[in-house]
PDB file of C-alpha atoms in Angstrom:
ATOM      1  CA  MET E 212       8.113   6.801 -23.715  1.00  0.00           C
ATOM      2  CA  SER E 213       6.011   7.514 -20.656  1.00  0.00           C
ATOM      3  CA  GLN E 214       2.533   8.688 -19.817  1.00  0.00           C
ATOM      4  CA  SER E 215       2.339  11.404 -17.189  1.00  0.00           C
ATOM      5  CA  ASN E 216      -0.480  12.072 -14.741  1.00  0.00           C
ATOM      6  CA  PRO E 217       0.511  14.813 -12.270  1.00  0.00           C
ATOM      7  CA  ASN E 218      -2.591  14.239 -10.155  1.00  0.00           C
ATOM      8  CA  ILE E 219      -1.577  11.358  -7.885  1.00  0.00           C
ATOM      9  CA  ASN E 220      -1.870  12.346  -4.256  1.00  0.00           C
ATOM     10  CA  ILE E 221      -0.077  10.493  -1.475  1.00  0.00           C
ATOM     11  CA  GLU E 222      -2.455  11.064   1.440  1.00  0.00           C
ATOM     12  CA  ALA E 223      -0.651   8.970   4.047  1.00  0.00           C
ATOM     13  CA  ILE E 224       2.540   6.977   4.510  1.00  0.00           C
ATOM     14  CA  TYR E 225       2.542   4.134   7.040  1.00  0.00           C
ATOM     15  CA  ILE E 226       5.214   1.748   8.265  1.00  0.00           C
ATOM     16  CA  SER E 227       5.201  -0.834  11.039  1.00  0.00           C
ATOM     17  CA  PRO E 228       8.147  -2.562  12.697  1.00  0.00           C
ATOM     18  CA  GLY E 229       6.333  -5.906  12.939  1.00  0.00           C
ATOM     19  CA  HIS E 230       3.599  -8.118  11.533  1.00  0.00           C
ATOM     20  CA  ASP E 231       0.150  -8.041  13.121  1.00  0.00           C
ATOM     21  CA  PHE E 232      -1.493 -10.482  10.716  1.00  0.00           C
ATOM     22  CA  TYR E 233       0.975 -11.743   8.100  1.00  0.00           C
ATOM     23  CA  GLY E 234       1.892 -15.391   8.713  1.00  0.00           C
ATOM     24  CA  ARG E 235      -0.422 -15.619  11.725  1.00  0.00           C
ATOM     25  CA  TYR E 236      -3.307 -17.732  10.378  1.00  0.00           C
ATOM     26  CA  GLY E 237      -5.026 -19.500  13.269  1.00  0.00           C
ATOM     27  CA  MET E 238      -3.270 -17.340  15.871  1.00  0.00           C
ATOM     28  CA  ASP E 239      -4.186 -14.130  17.647  1.00  0.00           C
ATOM     29  CA  ARG E 240      -3.291 -10.785  16.154  1.00  0.00           C
ATOM     30  CA  ASN E 241      -0.046  -9.152  17.210  1.00  0.00           C
ATOM     31  CA  ASN E 242      -0.266  -5.488  18.133  1.00  0.00           C
ATOM     32  CA  HIS E 243       2.704  -3.769  16.568  1.00  0.00           C
ATOM     33  CA  GLY E 244       2.244  -0.060  16.286  1.00  0.00           C
ATOM     34  CA  ILE E 245       1.864   1.656  12.964  1.00  0.00           C
ATOM     35  CA  GLN E 246       3.659   4.922  12.294  1.00  0.00           C
ATOM     36  CA  LEU E 247       2.269   7.737  10.165  1.00  0.00           C
ATOM     37  CA  LEU E 248       5.158   9.472   8.393  1.00  0.00           C
ATOM     38  CA  GLU E 249       5.526  12.684   6.414  1.00  0.00           C
ATOM     39  CA  THR E 250       8.343  11.159   4.325  1.00  0.00           C
ATOM     40  CA  VAL E 251       9.793   7.697   3.753  1.00  0.00           C
ATOM     41  CA  HIS E 252      13.002   6.471   2.168  1.00  0.00           C
ATOM     42  CA  CYS E 253      12.460   3.780  -0.468  1.00  0.00           C
ATOM     43  CA  VAL E 254      15.453   1.459  -0.941  1.00  0.00           C
ATOM     44  CA  ALA E 255      15.769  -0.369  -4.273  1.00  0.00           C
ATOM     45  CA  GLY E 256      15.407  -4.123  -3.824  1.00  0.00           C
ATOM     46  CA  SER E 257      14.768  -3.818  -0.078  1.00  0.00           C
ATOM     47  CA  GLY E 258      11.621  -1.848   0.788  1.00  0.00           C
ATOM     48  CA  LEU E 259      10.726   1.097   2.987  1.00  0.00           C
ATOM     49  CA  GLU E 260      13.192   1.941   5.749  1.00  0.00           C
ATOM     50  CA  GLY E 261      11.758   0.965   9.125  1.00  0.00           C
ATOM     51  CA  ASP E 262       8.982  -1.238   7.730  1.00  0.00           C
ATOM     52  CA  ARG E 263       8.378  -4.888   8.633  1.00  0.00           C
ATOM     53  CA  PHE E 264       8.983  -6.034   5.030  1.00  0.00           C
ATOM     54  CA  PHE E 265      12.340  -4.234   4.667  1.00  0.00           C
ATOM     55  CA  ASP E 266      14.850  -6.848   3.409  1.00  0.00           C
ATOM     56  CA  TYR E 267      12.185  -9.530   3.988  1.00  0.00           C
ATOM     57  CA  LYS E 268      13.571 -11.754   1.234  1.00  0.00           C
ATOM     58  CA  GLU E 269      15.359 -11.434  -2.092  1.00  0.00           C
ATOM     59  CA  ASP E 270      13.223 -10.177  -4.995  1.00  0.00           C
ATOM     60  CA  PHE E 271      10.155  -9.902  -2.743  1.00  0.00           C
ATOM     61  CA  LYS E 272       7.016  -8.822  -4.627  1.00  0.00           C
ATOM     62  CA  GLY E 273       5.699  -6.735  -1.738  1.00  0.00           C
ATOM     63  CA  GLN E 274       8.588  -4.414  -0.857  1.00  0.00           C
ATOM     64  CA  ALA E 275       5.929  -1.702  -0.501  1.00  0.00           C
ATOM     65  CA  THR E 276       2.156  -1.568  -0.853  1.00  0.00           C
ATOM     66  CA  PHE E 277      -0.225   1.058  -2.207  1.00  0.00           C
ATOM     67  CA  PHE E 278      -3.902   1.420  -1.296  1.00  0.00           C
ATOM     68  CA  SER E 279      -6.575   3.601  -2.886  1.00  0.00           C
ATOM     69  CA  ALA E 280      -8.180   6.279  -0.717  1.00  0.00           C
ATOM     70  CA  GLU E 281     -11.183   6.067  -3.065  1.00  0.00           C
ATOM     71  CA  VAL E 282     -11.629   2.383  -2.145  1.00  0.00           C
ATOM     72  CA  ALA E 283     -11.406   3.273   1.558  1.00  0.00           C
ATOM     73  CA  ASP E 284     -14.086   5.943   1.024  1.00  0.00           C
ATOM     74  CA  ALA E 285     -16.337   3.429  -0.766  1.00  0.00           C
ATOM     75  CA  LEU E 286     -15.871   0.936   2.062  1.00  0.00           C
ATOM     76  CA  ARG E 287     -16.857   3.587   4.615  1.00  0.00           C
ATOM     77  CA  GLY E 288     -19.988   4.305   2.580  1.00  0.00           C
ATOM     78  CA  HIS E 289     -20.848   0.608   2.428  1.00  0.00           C
ATOM     79  CA  PHE E 290     -20.306   0.020   6.164  1.00  0.00           C
ATOM     80  CA  GLU E 291     -21.703   3.250   7.581  1.00  0.00           C
ATOM     81  CA  ASP E 292     -21.752   1.966  11.167  1.00  0.00           C
ATOM     82  CA  VAL E 293     -18.066   0.963  11.201  1.00  0.00           C
ATOM     83  CA  PHE E 294     -15.280   3.463  11.934  1.00  0.00           C
ATOM     84  CA  PHE E 295     -11.718   2.737  10.858  1.00  0.00           C
ATOM     85  CA  GLU E 296      -8.567   4.660  10.042  1.00  0.00           C
ATOM     86  CA  ASN E 297      -6.779   4.090   6.733  1.00  0.00           C
ATOM     87  CA  SER E 298      -3.959   2.530   8.758  1.00  0.00           C
ATOM     88  CA  ALA E 299      -6.273  -0.456   9.424  1.00  0.00           C
ATOM     89  CA  PHE E 300      -5.490  -1.792   5.937  1.00  0.00           C
ATOM     90  CA  ARG E 301      -1.787  -2.049   6.879  1.00  0.00           C
ATOM     91  CA  ARG E 302      -0.734  -0.781   3.460  1.00  0.00           C
ATOM     92  CA  ASN E 303       2.175   1.652   3.166  1.00  0.00           C
ATOM     93  CA  LEU E 304       1.080   4.367   0.738  1.00  0.00           C
ATOM     94  CA  ILE E 305      -2.510   5.635   0.675  1.00  0.00           C
ATOM     95  CA  THR E 306      -3.067   7.329  -2.684  1.00  0.00           C
ATOM     96  CA  ARG E 307      -5.808   9.176  -4.513  1.00  0.00           C
ATOM     97  CA  GLY E 308      -6.185   9.795  -8.229  1.00  0.00           C
ATOM     98  CA  VAL E 309      -4.852   6.586  -9.814  1.00  0.00           C
ATOM     99  CA  ASP E 310      -6.302   3.168 -10.678  1.00  0.00           C
ATOM    100  CA  LEU E 311      -3.853   0.927  -8.831  1.00  0.00           C
ATOM    101  CA  ASN E 312      -4.992  -2.243 -10.619  1.00  0.00           C
ATOM    102  CA  ALA E 313      -3.932  -0.638 -13.919  1.00  0.00           C
ATOM    103  CA  LEU E 314      -0.348  -0.593 -12.586  1.00  0.00           C
ATOM    104  CA  ILE E 315      -0.110  -4.378 -12.139  1.00  0.00           C
ATOM    105  CA  GLY E 316       2.602  -5.622 -14.490  1.00  0.00           C
ATOM    106  CA  ARG E 317       3.779  -2.068 -15.235  1.00  0.00           C
ATOM    107  CA  ARG E 318       6.792  -0.010 -14.306  1.00  0.00           C
ATOM    108  CA  PHE E 319       6.037   3.481 -13.086  1.00  0.00           C
ATOM    109  CA  LYS E 320       7.650   6.375 -11.256  1.00  0.00           C
ATOM    110  CA  VAL E 321       6.195   8.321  -8.381  1.00  0.00           C
ATOM    111  CA  GLY E 322       8.379  11.391  -8.204  1.00  0.00           C
ATOM    112  CA  ASP E 323      11.912  10.077  -8.653  1.00  0.00           C
ATOM    113  CA  VAL E 324      11.238   6.571  -7.293  1.00  0.00           C
ATOM    114  CA  GLU E 325      10.654   3.799  -9.829  1.00  0.00           C
ATOM    115  CA  PHE E 326       8.405   0.865  -8.958  1.00  0.00           C
ATOM    116  CA  GLU E 327       7.260  -2.336 -10.616  1.00  0.00           C
ATOM    117  CA  GLY E 328       3.632  -3.229  -9.925  1.00  0.00           C
ATOM    118  CA  THR E 329       3.752  -6.963  -9.175  1.00  0.00           C
ATOM    119  CA  GLU E 330       0.251  -8.012  -8.091  1.00  0.00           C
ATOM    120  CA  GLU E 331      -2.841  -7.091  -6.146  1.00  0.00           C
ATOM    121  CA  SER E 332      -2.300  -6.908  -2.418  1.00  0.00           C
ATOM    122  CA  ALA E 333      -5.171  -9.314  -1.905  1.00  0.00           C
ATOM    123  CA  PRO E 334      -7.237  -8.855   1.246  1.00  0.00           C
ATOM    124  CA  CYS E 335      -7.009 -11.684   3.764  1.00  0.00           C
ATOM    125  CA  GLU E 336      -9.453 -12.964   6.371  1.00  0.00           C
ATOM    126  CA  TRP E 337      -7.950 -10.541   8.889  1.00  0.00           C
ATOM    127  CA  MET E 338      -9.597  -7.583   7.093  1.00  0.00           C
ATOM    128  CA  ASP E 339     -12.870  -8.570   8.737  1.00  0.00           C
ATOM    129  CA  GLU E 340     -11.214  -8.118  12.142  1.00  0.00           C
ATOM    130  CA  ALA E 341      -9.141  -5.034  11.323  1.00  0.00           C
ATOM    131  CA  VAL E 342     -11.920  -3.132   9.525  1.00  0.00           C
ATOM    132  CA  GLY E 343     -15.214  -4.935  10.103  1.00  0.00           C
ATOM    133  CA  PRO E 344     -17.226  -8.000   9.061  1.00  0.00           C
ATOM    134  CA  GLY E 345     -17.602  -8.151   5.282  1.00  0.00           C
ATOM    135  CA  ALA E 346     -14.542  -5.991   4.544  1.00  0.00           C
ATOM    136  CA  ARG E 347     -12.558  -8.834   2.969  1.00  0.00           C
ATOM    137  CA  GLU E 348     -15.329  -9.654   0.499  1.00  0.00           C
ATOM    138  CA  PHE E 349     -15.850  -5.970  -0.322  1.00  0.00           C
ATOM    139  CA  LEU E 350     -12.130  -5.484  -1.011  1.00  0.00           C
ATOM    140  CA  GLU E 351     -11.680  -8.498  -3.316  1.00  0.00           C
ATOM    141  CA  GLY E 352     -10.138  -7.126  -6.505  1.00  0.00           C
ATOM    142  CA  ASN E 353      -9.371  -3.793  -4.805  1.00  0.00           C
ATOM    143  CA  GLY E 354      -7.031  -4.752  -1.973  1.00  0.00           C
ATOM    144  CA  GLY E 355      -4.221  -2.520  -3.144  1.00  0.00           C
ATOM    145  CA  LEU E 356      -1.006  -2.927  -5.107  1.00  0.00           C
ATOM    146  CA  ARG E 357       2.175  -4.769  -4.165  1.00  0.00           C
ATOM    147  CA  VAL E 358       5.368  -3.397  -5.708  1.00  0.00           C
ATOM    148  CA  ARG E 359       9.072  -3.919  -6.037  1.00  0.00           C
ATOM    149  CA  ILE E 360      11.203  -0.814  -5.566  1.00  0.00           C
ATOM    150  CA  MET E 361      13.483  -0.422  -8.588  1.00  0.00           C
ATOM    151  CA  THR E 362      15.287   2.832  -7.690  1.00  0.00           C
ATOM    152  CA  SER E 363      15.959   4.398  -4.314  1.00  0.00           C
ATOM    153  CA  GLY E 364      14.562   7.759  -3.301  1.00  0.00           C
ATOM    154  CA  THR E 365      12.299   9.597  -0.895  1.00  0.00           C
ATOM    155  CA  LEU E 366       8.529  10.032  -1.067  1.00  0.00           C
ATOM    156  CA  CYS E 367       6.479  12.537   0.885  1.00  0.00           C
ATOM    157  CA  ILE E 368       2.815  13.245   1.507  1.00  0.00           C
ATOM    158  CA  GLY E 369       1.157  15.460  -1.102  1.00  0.00           C
ATOM    159  CA  LEU E 370       0.618  15.816  -4.836  1.00  0.00           C
ATOM    160  CA  ILE E 371       3.357  14.203  -6.871  1.00  0.00           C
ATOM    161  CA  ASN E 372       4.016  13.325 -10.490  1.00  0.00           C
ATOM    162  CA  LEU E 373       3.193   9.821 -11.742  1.00  0.00           C
ATOM    163  CA  ASP E 374       4.911   8.542 -14.883  1.00  0.00           C
ATOM    164  CA  ILE E 375       3.829   5.207 -16.326  1.00  0.00           C
ATOM    165  CA  LEU E 376       6.904   3.867 -18.093  1.00  0.00           C
ATOM    166  CA  GLU E 377       6.611   1.873 -21.329  1.00  0.00           C
TER     167      GLU E 377
END
């Protein structure tokens, strides 16, 4: 049995070939580019083709990450004098129309790709540098969703069906 909500919108898809912040505590930021894609291939058990976490390690909980466009909008409203692109969060899929925290511990399908929501993609101290001072604290509890990819397939920008599997 599944619950369907056809109103999820993938607003942006980002990948990066390298880590700017991850594993760099106490060091300077790297400056790997981030690519905005129209489509991305999701590979079961591996991640997003071309992304820095692709085949990172076996059974990795963050094969892809989701981030809420609504949270980004709220952050912009809170820090009116700070400009940032949604790519600053370094999350893969920017979505609108779904409570990402409600997907933690759940299996769900976006289009034909099945995911398992593993945990919050907790904001780190680097958010204050990437977005602006106070961003990390603001994002606590709303840092996004880390997932495992359970079935392979392709996602694209736009409205797409969401099925929460039970």
